[in-house]
Coordinates of C-alpha atoms and ligand atoms in Angstrom, one line a residue:
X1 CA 9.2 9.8 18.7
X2 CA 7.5 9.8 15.1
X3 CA 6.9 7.3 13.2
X4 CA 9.8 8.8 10.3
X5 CA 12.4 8.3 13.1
X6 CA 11.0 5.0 14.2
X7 CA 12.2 3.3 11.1
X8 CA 14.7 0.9 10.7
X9 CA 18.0 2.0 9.1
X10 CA 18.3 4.7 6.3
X11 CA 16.2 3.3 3.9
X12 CA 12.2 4.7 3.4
X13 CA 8.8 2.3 3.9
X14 CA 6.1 4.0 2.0
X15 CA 3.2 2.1 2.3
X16 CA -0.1 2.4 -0.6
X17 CA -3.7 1.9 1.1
X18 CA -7.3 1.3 0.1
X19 CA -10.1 -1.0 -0.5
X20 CA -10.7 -2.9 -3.3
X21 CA -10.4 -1.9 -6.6
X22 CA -8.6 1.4 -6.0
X23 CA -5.7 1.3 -8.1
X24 CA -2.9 0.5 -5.8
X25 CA -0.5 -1.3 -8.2
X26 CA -0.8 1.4 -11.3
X27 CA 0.6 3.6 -8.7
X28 CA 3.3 1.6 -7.0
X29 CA 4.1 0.9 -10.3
X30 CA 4.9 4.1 -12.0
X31 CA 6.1 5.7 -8.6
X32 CA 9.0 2.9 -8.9
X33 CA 9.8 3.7 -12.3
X34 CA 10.6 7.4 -11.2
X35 CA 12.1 6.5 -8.4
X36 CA 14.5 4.1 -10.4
X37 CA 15.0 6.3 -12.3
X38 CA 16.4 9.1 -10.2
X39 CA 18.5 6.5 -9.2
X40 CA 16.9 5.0 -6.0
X41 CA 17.0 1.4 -5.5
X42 CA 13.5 0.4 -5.1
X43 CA 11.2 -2.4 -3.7
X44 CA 7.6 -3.2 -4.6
X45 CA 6.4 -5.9 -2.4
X46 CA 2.9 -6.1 -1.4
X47 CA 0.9 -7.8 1.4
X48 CA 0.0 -11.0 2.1
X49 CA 3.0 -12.2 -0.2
X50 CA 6.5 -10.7 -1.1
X51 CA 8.5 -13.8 0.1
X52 CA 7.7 -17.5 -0.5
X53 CA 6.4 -18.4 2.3
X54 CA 4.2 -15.0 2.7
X55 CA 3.1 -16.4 -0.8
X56 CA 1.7 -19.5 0.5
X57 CA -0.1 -17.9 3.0
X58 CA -1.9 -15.6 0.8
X59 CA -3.0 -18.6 -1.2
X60 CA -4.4 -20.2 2.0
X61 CA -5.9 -16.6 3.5
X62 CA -7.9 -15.6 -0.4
X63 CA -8.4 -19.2 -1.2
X64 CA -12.2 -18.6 -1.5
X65 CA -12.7 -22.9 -1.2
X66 CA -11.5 -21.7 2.7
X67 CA -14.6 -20.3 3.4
X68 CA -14.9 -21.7 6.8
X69 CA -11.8 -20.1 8.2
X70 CA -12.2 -18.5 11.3
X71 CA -12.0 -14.5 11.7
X72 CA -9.0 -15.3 14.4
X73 CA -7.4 -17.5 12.0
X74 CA -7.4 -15.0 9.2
X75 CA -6.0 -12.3 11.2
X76 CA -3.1 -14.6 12.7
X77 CA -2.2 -15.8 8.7
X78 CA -2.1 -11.9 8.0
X79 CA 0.2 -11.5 10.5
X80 CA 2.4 -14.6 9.9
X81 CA 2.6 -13.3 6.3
X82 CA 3.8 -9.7 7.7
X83 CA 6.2 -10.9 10.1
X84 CA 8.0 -12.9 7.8
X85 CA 8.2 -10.2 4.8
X86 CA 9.2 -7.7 7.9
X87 CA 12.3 -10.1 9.0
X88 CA 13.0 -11.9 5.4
X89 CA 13.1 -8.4 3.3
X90 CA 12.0 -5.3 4.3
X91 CA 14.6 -4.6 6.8
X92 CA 17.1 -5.8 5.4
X93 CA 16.1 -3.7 2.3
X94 CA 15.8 -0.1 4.7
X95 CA 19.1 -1.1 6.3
X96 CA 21.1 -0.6 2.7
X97 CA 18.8 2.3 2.2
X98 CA 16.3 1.3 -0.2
X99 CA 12.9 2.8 -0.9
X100 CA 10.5 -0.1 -0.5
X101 CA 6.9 0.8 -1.9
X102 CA 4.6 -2.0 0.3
X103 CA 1.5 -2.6 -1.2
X104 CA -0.8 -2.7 2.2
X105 CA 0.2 -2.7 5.7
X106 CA -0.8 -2.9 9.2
X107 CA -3.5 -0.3 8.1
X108 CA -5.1 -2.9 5.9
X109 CA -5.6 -5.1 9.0
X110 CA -7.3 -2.3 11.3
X111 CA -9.7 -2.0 8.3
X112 CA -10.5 -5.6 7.7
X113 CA -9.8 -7.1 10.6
X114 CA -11.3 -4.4 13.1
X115 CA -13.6 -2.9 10.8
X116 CA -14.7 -5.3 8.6
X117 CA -14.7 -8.2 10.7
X118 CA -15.2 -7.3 14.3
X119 CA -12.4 -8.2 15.7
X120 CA -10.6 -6.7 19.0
X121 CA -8.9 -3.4 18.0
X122 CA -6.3 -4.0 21.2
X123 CA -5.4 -7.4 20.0
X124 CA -5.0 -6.6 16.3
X125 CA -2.7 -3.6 17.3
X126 CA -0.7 -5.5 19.6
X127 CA -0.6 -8.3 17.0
X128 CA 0.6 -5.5 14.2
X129 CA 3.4 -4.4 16.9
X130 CA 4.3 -8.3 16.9
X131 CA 4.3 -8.5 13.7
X132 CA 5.9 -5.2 12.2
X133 CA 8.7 -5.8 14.5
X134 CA 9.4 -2.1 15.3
X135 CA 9.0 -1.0 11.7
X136 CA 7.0 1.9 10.4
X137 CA 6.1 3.7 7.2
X138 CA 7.2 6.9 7.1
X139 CA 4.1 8.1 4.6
X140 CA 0.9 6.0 3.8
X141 CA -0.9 6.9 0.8
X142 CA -4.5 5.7 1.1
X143 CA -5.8 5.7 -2.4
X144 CA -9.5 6.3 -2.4
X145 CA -11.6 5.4 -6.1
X146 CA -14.5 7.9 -4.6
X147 CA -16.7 4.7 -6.7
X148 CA -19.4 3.0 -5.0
X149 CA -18.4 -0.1 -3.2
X150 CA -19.9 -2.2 -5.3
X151 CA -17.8 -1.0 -8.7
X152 CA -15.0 -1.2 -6.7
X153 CA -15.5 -5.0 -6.5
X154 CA -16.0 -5.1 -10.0
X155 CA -12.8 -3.3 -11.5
X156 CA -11.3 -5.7 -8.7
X157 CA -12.7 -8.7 -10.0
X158 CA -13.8 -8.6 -13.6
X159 CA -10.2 -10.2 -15.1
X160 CA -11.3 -13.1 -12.8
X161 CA -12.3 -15.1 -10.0
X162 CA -12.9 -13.3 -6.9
X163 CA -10.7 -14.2 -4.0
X164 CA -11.9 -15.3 -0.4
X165 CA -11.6 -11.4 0.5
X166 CA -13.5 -9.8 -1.7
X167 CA -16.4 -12.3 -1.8
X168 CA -17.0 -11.3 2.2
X169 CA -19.9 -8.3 0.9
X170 CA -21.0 -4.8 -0.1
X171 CA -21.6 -4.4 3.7
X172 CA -18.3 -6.0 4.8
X173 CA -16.4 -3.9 2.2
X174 CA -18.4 -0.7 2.7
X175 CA -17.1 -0.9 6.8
X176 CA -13.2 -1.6 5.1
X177 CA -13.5 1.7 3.3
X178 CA -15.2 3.2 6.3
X179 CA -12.7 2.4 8.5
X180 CA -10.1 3.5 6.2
X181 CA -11.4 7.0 6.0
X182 CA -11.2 7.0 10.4
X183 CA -7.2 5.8 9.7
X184 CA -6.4 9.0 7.6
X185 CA -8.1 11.1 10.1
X186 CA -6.4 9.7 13.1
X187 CA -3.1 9.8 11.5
X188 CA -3.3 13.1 9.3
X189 CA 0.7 13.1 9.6
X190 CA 1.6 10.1 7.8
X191 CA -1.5 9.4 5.8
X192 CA -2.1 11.2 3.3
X193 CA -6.0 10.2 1.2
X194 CA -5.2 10.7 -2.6
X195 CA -8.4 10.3 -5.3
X196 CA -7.7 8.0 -8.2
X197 CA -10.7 9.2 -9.5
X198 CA -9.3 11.4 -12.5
X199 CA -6.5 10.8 -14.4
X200 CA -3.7 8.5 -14.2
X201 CA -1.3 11.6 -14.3
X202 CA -3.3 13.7 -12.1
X203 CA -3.8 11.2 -9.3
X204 CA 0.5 10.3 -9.9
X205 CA 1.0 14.3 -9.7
X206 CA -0.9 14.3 -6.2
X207 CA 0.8 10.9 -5.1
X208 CA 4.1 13.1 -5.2
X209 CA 2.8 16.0 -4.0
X210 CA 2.2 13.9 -0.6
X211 CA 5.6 12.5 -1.1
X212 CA 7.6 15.9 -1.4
X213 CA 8.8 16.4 1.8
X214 CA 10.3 13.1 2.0
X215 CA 12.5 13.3 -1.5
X216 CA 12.8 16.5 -1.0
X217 CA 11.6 17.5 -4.4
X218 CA 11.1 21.5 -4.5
X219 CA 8.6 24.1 -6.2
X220 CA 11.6 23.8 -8.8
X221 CA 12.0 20.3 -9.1
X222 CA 11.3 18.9 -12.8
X223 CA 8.9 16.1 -11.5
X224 CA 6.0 19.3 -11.3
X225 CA 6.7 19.7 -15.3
X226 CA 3.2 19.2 -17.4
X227 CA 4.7 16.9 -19.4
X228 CA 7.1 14.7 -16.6
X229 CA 4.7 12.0 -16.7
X230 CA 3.5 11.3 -19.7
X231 CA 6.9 9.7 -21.0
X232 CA 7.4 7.7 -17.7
X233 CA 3.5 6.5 -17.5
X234 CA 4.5 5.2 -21.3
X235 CA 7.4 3.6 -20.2
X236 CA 6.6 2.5 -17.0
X237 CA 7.5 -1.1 -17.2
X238 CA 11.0 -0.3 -18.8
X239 CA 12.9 0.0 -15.6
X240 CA 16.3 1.3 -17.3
X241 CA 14.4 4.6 -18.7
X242 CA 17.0 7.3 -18.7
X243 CA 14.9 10.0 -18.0
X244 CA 16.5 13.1 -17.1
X245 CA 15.8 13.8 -13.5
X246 CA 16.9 15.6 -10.8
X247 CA 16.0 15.6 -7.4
Ligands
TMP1 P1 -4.8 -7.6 -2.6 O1 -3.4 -7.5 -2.2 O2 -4.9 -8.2 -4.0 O3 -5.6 -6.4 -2.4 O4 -5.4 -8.8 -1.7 C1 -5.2 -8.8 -0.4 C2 -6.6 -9.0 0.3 O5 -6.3 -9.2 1.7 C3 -7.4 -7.7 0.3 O6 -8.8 -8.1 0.2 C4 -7.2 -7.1 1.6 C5 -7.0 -8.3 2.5 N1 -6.1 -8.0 3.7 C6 -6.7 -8.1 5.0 O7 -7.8 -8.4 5.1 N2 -5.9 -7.9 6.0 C7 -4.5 -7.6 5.9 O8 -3.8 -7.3 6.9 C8 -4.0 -7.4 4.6 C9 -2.5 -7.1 4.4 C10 -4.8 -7.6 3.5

């Protein structure tokens, strides 16, 4: 069975990848907007977080004064976070059909957990079973900055204090992007590596590109136009743009 007809109820889990820095949110954030604006109900959520109490676990997991939590305990707050956004939102949201755009998943915690920190890749899987509870993304985009791990950390940090996370390394962060790159190549179905390394059009253009199949958006679809994102990147935060689209 693959992991498209794994999912739960009609809606579509697209999940957005990638170590620090990479510009996850810009992305979720204009794919939304064009989304909304071809009429799809959408969801951006992102992990740790998306409900209240996922919220306070975040806190707790990136709080750097935590710095003498336990690899074991970090990886069960991950997962508390997950199952709870899993149960409380996301599928209820892919059981009216929505597309939910999920700002990491269970990927994140192969990378950081298994990767970065050492952990048991056995127990963190069956732990993201647990905790995904039978749901799946049908695409992952894994955004890669092609920067050096240490700029990374800097466009992640410089508007402020860095969290628990992304104070673990170079080294630590350099086996997180590492591990990344061995996802994509075990799963060359449903993750797809994208560069953010050019423009913010470009790298939205090849975001869609990976995405086609799935919206079913053909060689004559409009969103391959030069100038289809341009207006949208402009108005990205307007989410009643009346743009005309079509499928
Ligand atoms: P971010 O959402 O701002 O990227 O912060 C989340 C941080 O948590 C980021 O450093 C990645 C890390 N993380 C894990 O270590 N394991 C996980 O399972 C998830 C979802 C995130």
């Amino acid at each position: 069975m693959s992991a498209a007809e794994e999912q739960v109820g009609p809606g579509i889990l697209i999940t957005f990848e990638g170590g620090e820095g990479a510009g996850k949110t810009t992305h979720i954030t204009f794919l939304a907007a064009c989304l909304r604006a071809m009429g799809h109900e959408v969801l951006c959520l992102r992990e740790p977080g998306g409900t209240s109490i996922g919220e306070q676990l975040r806190e707790i997991v990136l709080n750097p004064g935590n710095a003498a939590m336990a690899d074991e305990a970090e990886l069960l707050i991950y997962e508390a976070a997950r199952a709870q956004i899993v149960k409380e939102t996301i599928v209820p949201a892919l059981a009216r059909g929505a597309v939910v755009l999920l700002d990491r998943f269970y990927d994140s915690t192969i990378a950081y957990q298994v990767y970065g920190r050492g952990l048991s890749e056995s127990f963190v899987r069956q732990a993201n079973a647990f905790a995904c509870q039978g749901v799946h993304p049908c695409r992952t985009i894994l955004l890669t900055s092609e920067a050096s791990v240490e700029e990374g950390l800097f466009r992640a940090t410089h508007h402020g204090d860095a969290d628990r996370l992304e104070q673990a390394g170079t080294d630590f962060h350099a086996r997180v992007n590492n591990g990344f790159m061995r996802i994509a190549a075990e799963n060359p179905e449903r993750v797809r590596v994208v560069s953010s390394a050019g423009p913010k059009d470009e790298t939205a253009r090849l975001v869609f590109f990976e995405l086609k199949d799935i919206f079913g958006w053909g060689e004559d679809s409009n969103v391959w136009a030069s100038d289809f994102y341009e207006p949208i990147l402009r108005r990205n935060t307007d989410e009643k743009a009346t743009i005309s689209l079509e499928g």
